Amino acid sequence: MAENKQLIAKNTLYLYARMLLVMCVTLYTSRVILHTLGATDYGVYSVVGGIVVMFSFLSGSLSGATSRYLAFDLGKGDKEQLNRTFSSSLNIYLSIALVIVLLGEMVGLWLVSNKLTIPIERLNAAYWVLHFSVITAFFSFSQYPYTASLLAHEDMSVYAYVGIYEAVSKLSIAFAITISPIDSLVFYAFLIMLNQICIQSFYRIYASRKYTECRFRLIGDSALYKRLLSYSGYDMLPSMCIMFQNQGADILLNVFFGPIANAARAIANQVNGALNQMVINLIQAARPQVIKDYAQCDPIGMYNLTFLVSKYAYLLMLAMTVPLFFEMDIIIQLWLGSEAPSHTVIYCRIVLLTGLISTFSYALSMPMHAIGKLRSFSIVNSLLYLLPIPICYLMFKLGAPDYTIFVAIFASNVIIIASTLFLLHRLEGFLWRDFFTSVFVSCFVITLISIIVPILLIHLLPSCFWKLVIDIILSEVVIGLLVWFVAMDAELRFKFKMIIHIKLHKNNASE
């Protein structure tokens, strides 16, 4: 267990280093792209490219099944079954990748031509964006088994390095379109496609050479295909509904409020996506071990790790969310200046809160997927993910403001956390009372105390850059102290003290 925790900590550090650089580069890249393309073209790329992204629920569900069974086979130590799982998954991926191409072209062309609000002079560019996005989706989708193998082996350093390359390459693309020989929007979509093809090709070559199970062969095991597809089918439901929620929100904003609203939502999602990467990093580092604990019949270890990840994933997200939420107007002004679309600040604030509470659902999904009993979980959560779209359609018809969709999505995520806790307790005797007392209560107390600092600063200091700096520093100090005295138990504090003592002793000895 100690070795497993050390590996999780090491992998988390790799992924956090990746996240910090990627976040900084991505946020600056967004500013360059928004300035070069303009708000209208930026919104067009977001909504048209999102048409293809909406089919990513297929990749998400199959990737979850592949990762789960690869990690499970690794936990069992069955190398033959590991190769069979990989090859069967790749067969399925290649088949569905072709289906995505057909659906993306047919459904996408119909939406762009008949339903989306796109300026007539930008229609031709929108068609090119769609075609390039479909090709990108095909290559990305067909390589998922290779990425799943890398994650199952907990080889996070390579994943981190590729993520850093991807962020830097996208920044290079952002500068390249400023000197585009053709239409900037078309050129941008084309370069993104080429870059993704290069990245996916690297994953294939690396995994094929390093992992013996990544040797493709034809598999005729119908029972294995059925097991993978059955798991994927139930996992697909919430993924599909998340896709409909995201794309449905984009389409509703486009129809009722125009492409500028899409641009504002795209910016809000980028801010939240950069922060959510912290949680995703921790989940990716811990999830294989949660599955292996279950495969080795160690439910207590699985639950303890889930509690640990739930608490610290939330607190890490909180440390970033608190100052950003209260200083979002200054941040948007410094980041995007006068080019920021209207309502960007309020969009960002609500999306940040949604991302914060969603950390619990991300963490709680780990034992649910390890157990593999997804039927009730998938059906209930799928309905809850879909609910905001019809409700907001009716409310927009009645004249509700544009940010209503974000409030509805936040509310649905709160209900999803409660339903997941109930289902885990019902299926596998999950200790939800222990989760409530050891995780939720401490997180709630720390949240309430941590917001006192930015609230006081609102009344004490004028809105400016130095207020942002002071808020960030004080918030991090306060949250750090609260984590030390409230979130950590005495045993964990003692371990940290010992680690610091050993490090200082080594440094003094070397001097």
mmCIF file with all atom_site columns, N, CA, C and O in Angstrom, residues 273-301:
data_model
loop_
_atom_site.group_PDB
_atom_site.id
_atom_site.type_symbol
_atom_site.label_atom_id
_atom_site.label_alt_id
_atom_site.label_comp_id
_atom_site.label_asym_id
_atom_site.label_entity_id
_atom_site.label_seq_id
_atom_site.pdbx_PDB_ins_code
_atom_site.Cartn_x
_atom_site.Cartn_y
_atom_site.Cartn_z
_atom_site.occupancy
_atom_site.B_iso_or_equiv
_atom_site.pdbx_formal_charge
_atom_site.auth_seq_id
_atom_site.auth_comp_id
_atom_site.auth_asym_id
_atom_site.auth_atom_id
_atom_site.pdbx_PDB_model_num
ATOM 1   N N  . GLY A 1 273 ? -11.860 24.243 -17.656 1.00 0.00 ? 273 GLY A N  1
ATOM 2   C CA . GLY A 1 273 ? -11.138 23.065 -18.114 1.00 0.00 ? 273 GLY A CA 1
ATOM 3   C C  . GLY A 1 273 ? -9.706  23.046 -17.618 1.00 0.00 ? 273 GLY A C  1
ATOM 4   O O  . GLY A 1 273 ? -9.168  21.995 -17.248 1.00 0.00 ? 273 GLY A O  1
ATOM 5   N N  . ALA A 1 274 ? -9.083  24.227 -17.601 1.00 0.00 ? 274 ALA A N  1
ATOM 6   C CA . ALA A 1 274 ? -7.703  24.302 -17.111 1.00 0.00 ? 274 ALA A CA 1
ATOM 7   C C  . ALA A 1 274 ? -7.630  23.929 -15.636 1.00 0.00 ? 274 ALA A C  1
ATOM 8   O O  . ALA A 1 274 ? -6.711  23.229 -15.199 1.00 0.00 ? 274 ALA A O  1
ATOM 9   N N  . LEU A 1 275 ? -8.625  24.378 -14.848 1.00 0.00 ? 275 LEU A N  1
ATOM 10  C CA . LEU A 1 275 ? -8.632  24.044 -13.423 1.00 0.00 ? 275 LEU A CA 1
ATOM 11  C C  . LEU A 1 275 ? -9.065  22.599 -13.192 1.00 0.00 ? 275 LEU A C  1
ATOM 12  O O  . LEU A 1 275 ? -8.516  21.902 -12.331 1.00 0.00 ? 275 LEU A O  1
ATOM 13  N N  . ASN A 1 276 ? -10.038 22.138 -13.972 1.00 0.00 ? 276 ASN A N  1
ATOM 14  C CA . ASN A 1 276 ? -10.508 20.758 -13.824 1.00 0.00 ? 276 ASN A CA 1
ATOM 15  C C  . ASN A 1 276 ? -9.415  19.754 -14.117 1.00 0.00 ? 276 ASN A C  1
ATOM 16  O O  . ASN A 1 276 ? -9.477  18.607 -13.668 1.00 0.00 ? 276 ASN A O  1
ATOM 17  N N  . GLN A 1 277 ? -8.409  20.184 -14.879 1.00 0.00 ? 277 GLN A N  1
ATOM 18  C CA . GLN A 1 277 ? -7.317  19.286 -15.203 1.00 0.00 ? 277 GLN A CA 1
ATOM 19  C C  . GLN A 1 277 ? -6.606  18.825 -13.942 1.00 0.00 ? 277 GLN A C  1
ATOM 20  O O  . GLN A 1 277 ? -6.053  17.723 -13.895 1.00 0.00 ? 277 GLN A O  1
ATOM 21  N N  . MET A 1 278 ? -6.616  19.672 -12.897 1.00 0.00 ? 278 MET A N  1
ATOM 22  C CA . MET A 1 278 ? -6.020  19.265 -11.624 1.00 0.00 ? 278 MET A CA 1
ATOM 23  C C  . MET A 1 278 ? -6.718  18.042 -11.071 1.00 0.00 ? 278 MET A C  1
ATOM 24  O O  . MET A 1 278 ? -6.079  17.070 -10.635 1.00 0.00 ? 278 MET A O  1
ATOM 25  N N  . VAL A 1 279 ? -8.045  18.080 -11.082 1.00 0.00 ? 279 VAL A N  1
ATOM 26  C CA . VAL A 1 279 ? -8.819  16.965 -10.560 1.00 0.00 ? 279 VAL A CA 1
ATOM 27  C C  . VAL A 1 279 ? -8.637  15.739 -11.446 1.00 0.00 ? 279 VAL A C  1
ATOM 28  O O  . VAL A 1 279 ? -8.454  14.618 -10.961 1.00 0.00 ? 279 VAL A O  1
ATOM 29  N N  . ILE A 1 280 ? -8.678  15.945 -12.761 1.00 0.00 ? 280 ILE A N  1
ATOM 30  C CA . ILE A 1 280 ? -8.511  14.836 -13.698 1.00 0.00 ? 280 ILE A CA 1
ATOM 31  C C  . ILE A 1 280 ? -7.146  14.182 -13.498 1.00 0.00 ? 280 ILE A C  1
ATOM 32  O O  . ILE A 1 280 ? -7.008  12.958 -13.562 1.00 0.00 ? 280 ILE A O  1
ATOM 33  N N  . ASN A 1 281 ? -6.110  14.997 -13.235 1.00 0.00 ? 281 ASN A N  1
ATOM 34  C CA . ASN A 1 281 ? -4.777  14.454 -12.984 1.00 0.00 ? 281 ASN A CA 1
ATOM 35  C C  . ASN A 1 281 ? -4.776  13.514 -11.788 1.00 0.00 ? 281 ASN A C  1
ATOM 36  O O  . ASN A 1 281 ? -4.204  12.415 -11.821 1.00 0.00 ? 281 ASN A O  1
ATOM 37  N N  . LEU A 1 282 ? -5.403  13.954 -10.703 1.00 0.00 ? 282 LEU A N  1
ATOM 38  C CA . LEU A 1 282 ? -5.435  13.142 -9.495  1.00 0.00 ? 282 LEU A CA 1
ATOM 39  C C  . LEU A 1 282 ? -6.251  11.870 -9.713  1.00 0.00 ? 282 LEU A C  1
ATOM 40  O O  . LEU A 1 282 ? -5.873  10.787 -9.254  1.00 0.00 ? 282 LEU A O  1
ATOM 41  N N  . ILE A 1 283 ? -7.374  11.986 -10.425 1.00 0.00 ? 283 ILE A N  1
ATOM 42  C CA . ILE A 1 283 ? -8.207  10.821 -10.710 1.00 0.00 ? 283 ILE A CA 1
ATOM 43  C C  . ILE A 1 283 ? -7.439  9.833  -11.588 1.00 0.00 ? 283 ILE A C  1
ATOM 44  O O  . ILE A 1 283 ? -7.463  8.616  -11.361 1.00 0.00 ? 283 ILE A O  1
ATOM 45  N N  . GLN A 1 284 ? -6.766  10.355 -12.623 1.00 0.00 ? 284 GLN A N  1
ATOM 46  C CA . GLN A 1 284 ? -6.007  9.479  -13.511 1.00 0.00 ? 284 GLN A CA 1
ATOM 47  C C  . GLN A 1 284 ? -4.889  8.757  -12.779 1.00 0.00 ? 284 GLN A C  1
ATOM 48  O O  . GLN A 1 284 ? -4.581  7.593  -13.075 1.00 0.00 ? 284 GLN A O  1
ATOM 49  N N  . ALA A 1 285 ? -4.270  9.447  -11.821 1.00 0.00 ? 285 ALA A N  1
ATOM 50  C CA . ALA A 1 285 ? -3.182  8.823  -11.064 1.00 0.00 ? 285 ALA A CA 1
ATOM 51  C C  . ALA A 1 285 ? -3.697  7.763  -10.098 1.00 0.00 ? 285 ALA A C  1
ATOM 52  O O  . ALA A 1 285 ? -3.026  6.759  -9.856  1.00 0.00 ? 285 ALA A O  1
ATOM 53  N N  . ALA A 1 286 ? -4.894  7.970  -9.537  1.00 0.00 ? 286 ALA A N  1
ATOM 54  C CA . ALA A 1 286 ? -5.411  7.066  -8.504  1.00 0.00 ? 286 ALA A CA 1
ATOM 55  C C  . ALA A 1 286 ? -6.320  5.974  -9.055  1.00 0.00 ? 286 ALA A C  1
ATOM 56  O O  . ALA A 1 286 ? -6.427  4.897  -8.457  1.00 0.00 ? 286 ALA A O  1
ATOM 57  N N  . ARG A 1 287 ? -6.984  6.212  -10.171 1.00 0.00 ? 287 ARG A N  1
ATOM 58  C CA . ARG A 1 287 ? -8.011  5.285  -10.657 1.00 0.00 ? 287 ARG A CA 1
ATOM 59  C C  . ARG A 1 287 ? -7.481  3.870  -10.922 1.00 0.00 ? 287 ARG A C  1
ATOM 60  O O  . ARG A 1 287 ? -8.138  2.892  -10.517 1.00 0.00 ? 287 ARG A O  1
ATOM 61  N N  . PRO A 1 288 ? -6.312  3.709  -11.589 1.00 0.00 ? 288 PRO A N  1
ATOM 62  C CA . PRO A 1 288 ? -5.832  2.324  -11.786 1.00 0.00 ? 288 PRO A CA 1
ATOM 63  C C  . PRO A 1 288 ? -5.651  1.566  -10.478 1.00 0.00 ? 288 PRO A C  1
ATOM 64  O O  . PRO A 1 288 ? -5.949  0.372  -10.405 1.00 0.00 ? 288 PRO A O  1
ATOM 65  N N  . GLN A 1 289 ? -5.187  2.256  -9.426  1.00 0.00 ? 289 GLN A N  1
ATOM 66  C CA . GLN A 1 289 ? -4.977  1.575  -8.154  1.00 0.00 ? 289 GLN A CA 1
ATOM 67  C C  . GLN A 1 289 ? -6.303  1.224  -7.491  1.00 0.00 ? 289 GLN A C  1
ATOM 68  O O  . GLN A 1 289 ? -6.426  0.175  -6.847  1.00 0.00 ? 289 GLN A O  1
ATOM 69  N N  . VAL A 1 290 ? -7.321  2.079  -7.649  1.00 0.00 ? 290 VAL A N  1
ATOM 70  C CA . VAL A 1 290 ? -8.649  1.763  -7.111  1.00 0.00 ? 290 VAL A CA 1
ATOM 71  C C  . VAL A 1 290 ? -9.178  0.493  -7.767  1.00 0.00 ? 290 VAL A C  1
ATOM 72  O O  . VAL A 1 290 ? -9.715  -0.399 -7.089  1.00 0.00 ? 290 VAL A O  1
ATOM 73  N N  . ILE A 1 291 ? -9.029  0.388  -9.083  1.00 0.00 ? 291 ILE A N  1
ATOM 74  C CA . ILE A 1 291 ? -9.499  -0.806 -9.806  1.00 0.00 ? 291 ILE A CA 1
ATOM 75  C C  . ILE A 1 291 ? -8.697  -2.037 -9.383  1.00 0.00 ? 291 ILE A C  1
ATOM 76  O O  . ILE A 1 291 ? -9.252  -3.129 -9.187  1.00 0.00 ? 291 ILE A O  1
ATOM 77  N N  . LYS A 1 292 ? -7.377  -1.875 -9.232  1.00 0.00 ? 292 LYS A N  1
ATOM 78  C CA . LYS A 1 292 ? -6.545  -3.012 -8.820  1.00 0.00 ? 292 LYS A CA 1
ATOM 79  C C  . LYS A 1 292 ? -6.885  -3.467 -7.394  1.00 0.00 ? 292 LYS A C  1
ATOM 80  O O  . LYS A 1 292 ? -6.852  -4.664 -7.096  1.00 0.00 ? 292 LYS A O  1
ATOM 81  N N  . ASP A 1 293 ? -7.217  -2.515 -6.505  1.00 0.00 ? 293 ASP A N  1
ATOM 82  C CA . ASP A 1 293 ? -7.640  -2.899 -5.153  1.00 0.00 ? 293 ASP A CA 1
ATOM 83  C C  . ASP A 1 293 ? -8.893  -3.769 -5.213  1.00 0.00 ? 293 ASP A C  1
ATOM 84  O O  . ASP A 1 293 ? -9.000  -4.782 -4.500  1.00 0.00 ? 293 ASP A O  1
ATOM 85  N N  . TYR A 1 294 ? -9.832  -3.382 -6.055  1.00 0.00 ? 294 TYR A N  1
ATOM 86  C CA . TYR A 1 294 ? -11.058 -4.178 -6.182  1.00 0.00 ? 294 TYR A CA 1
ATOM 87  C C  . TYR A 1 294 ? -10.755 -5.544 -6.789  1.00 0.00 ? 294 TYR A C  1
ATOM 88  O O  . TYR A 1 294 ? -11.301 -6.564 -6.352  1.00 0.00 ? 294 TYR A O  1
ATOM 89  N N  . ALA A 1 295 ? -9.874  -5.584 -7.812  1.00 0.00 ? 295 ALA A N  1
ATOM 90  C CA . ALA A 1 295 ? -9.511  -6.861 -8.446  1.00 0.00 ? 295 ALA A CA 1
ATOM 91  C C  . ALA A 1 295 ? -8.834  -7.794 -7.447  1.00 0.00 ? 295 ALA A C  1
ATOM 92  O O  . ALA A 1 295 ? -8.974  -9.017 -7.533  1.00 0.00 ? 295 ALA A O  1
ATOM 93  N N  . GLN A 1 296 ? -8.122  -7.221 -6.466  1.00 0.00 ? 296 GLN A N  1
ATOM 94  C CA . GLN A 1 296 ? -7.414  -8.014 -5.452  1.00 0.00 ? 296 GLN A CA 1
ATOM 95  C C  . GLN A 1 296 ? -8.250  -8.207 -4.186  1.00 0.00 ? 296 GLN A C  1
ATOM 96  O O  . GLN A 1 296 ? -7.726  -8.575 -3.137  1.00 0.00 ? 296 GLN A O  1
ATOM 97  N N  . CYS A 1 297 ? -9.584  -7.935 -4.304  1.00 0.00 ? 297 CYS A N  1
ATOM 98  C CA . CYS A 1 297 ? -10.525 -8.160 -3.197  1.00 0.00 ? 297 CYS A CA 1
ATOM 99  C C  . CYS A 1 297 ? -10.156 -7.354 -1.953  1.00 0.00 ? 297 CYS A C  1
ATOM 100 O O  . CYS A 1 297 ? -10.128 -7.880 -0.821  1.00 0.00 ? 297 CYS A O  1
ATOM 101 N N  . ASP A 1 298 ? -9.859  -6.071 -2.142  1.00 0.00 ? 298 ASP A N  1
ATOM 102 C CA . ASP A 1 298 ? -9.511  -5.185 -1.032  1.00 0.00 ? 298 ASP A CA 1
ATOM 103 C C  . ASP A 1 298 ? -10.446 -3.965 -1.054  1.00 0.00 ? 298 ASP A C  1
ATOM 104 O O  . ASP A 1 298 ? -10.033 -2.855 -1.393  1.00 0.00 ? 298 ASP A O  1
ATOM 105 N N  . PRO A 1 299 ? -11.734 -4.149 -0.691  1.00 0.00 ? 299 PRO A N  1
ATOM 106 C CA . PRO A 1 299 ? -12.682 -3.028 -0.747  1.00 0.00 ? 299 PRO A CA 1
ATOM 107 C C  . PRO A 1 299 ? -12.345 -1.906 0.222   1.00 0.00 ? 299 PRO A C  1
ATOM 108 O O  . PRO A 1 299 ? -12.606 -0.733 -0.065  1.00 0.00 ? 299 PRO A O  1
ATOM 109 N N  . ILE A 1 300 ? -11.757 -2.250 1.388   1.00 0.00 ? 300 ILE A N  1
ATOM 110 C CA . ILE A 1 300 ? -11.411 -1.209 2.357   1.00 0.00 ? 300 ILE A CA 1
ATOM 111 C C  . ILE A 1 300 ? -10.347 -0.277 1.773   1.00 0.00 ? 300 ILE A C  1
ATOM 112 O O  . ILE A 1 300 ? -10.427 0.949  1.889   1.00 0.00 ? 300 ILE A O  1
ATOM 113 N N  . GLY A 1 301 ? -9.337  -0.864 1.140   1.00 0.00 ? 301 GLY A N  1
ATOM 114 C CA . GLY A 1 301 ? -8.314  -0.054 0.501   1.00 0.00 ? 301 GLY A CA 1
ATOM 115 C C  . GLY A 1 301 ? -8.891  0.801  -0.611  1.00 0.00 ? 301 GLY A C  1
ATOM 116 O O  . GLY A 1 301 ? -8.508  1.965  -0.780  1.00 0.00 ? 301 GLY A O  1
#
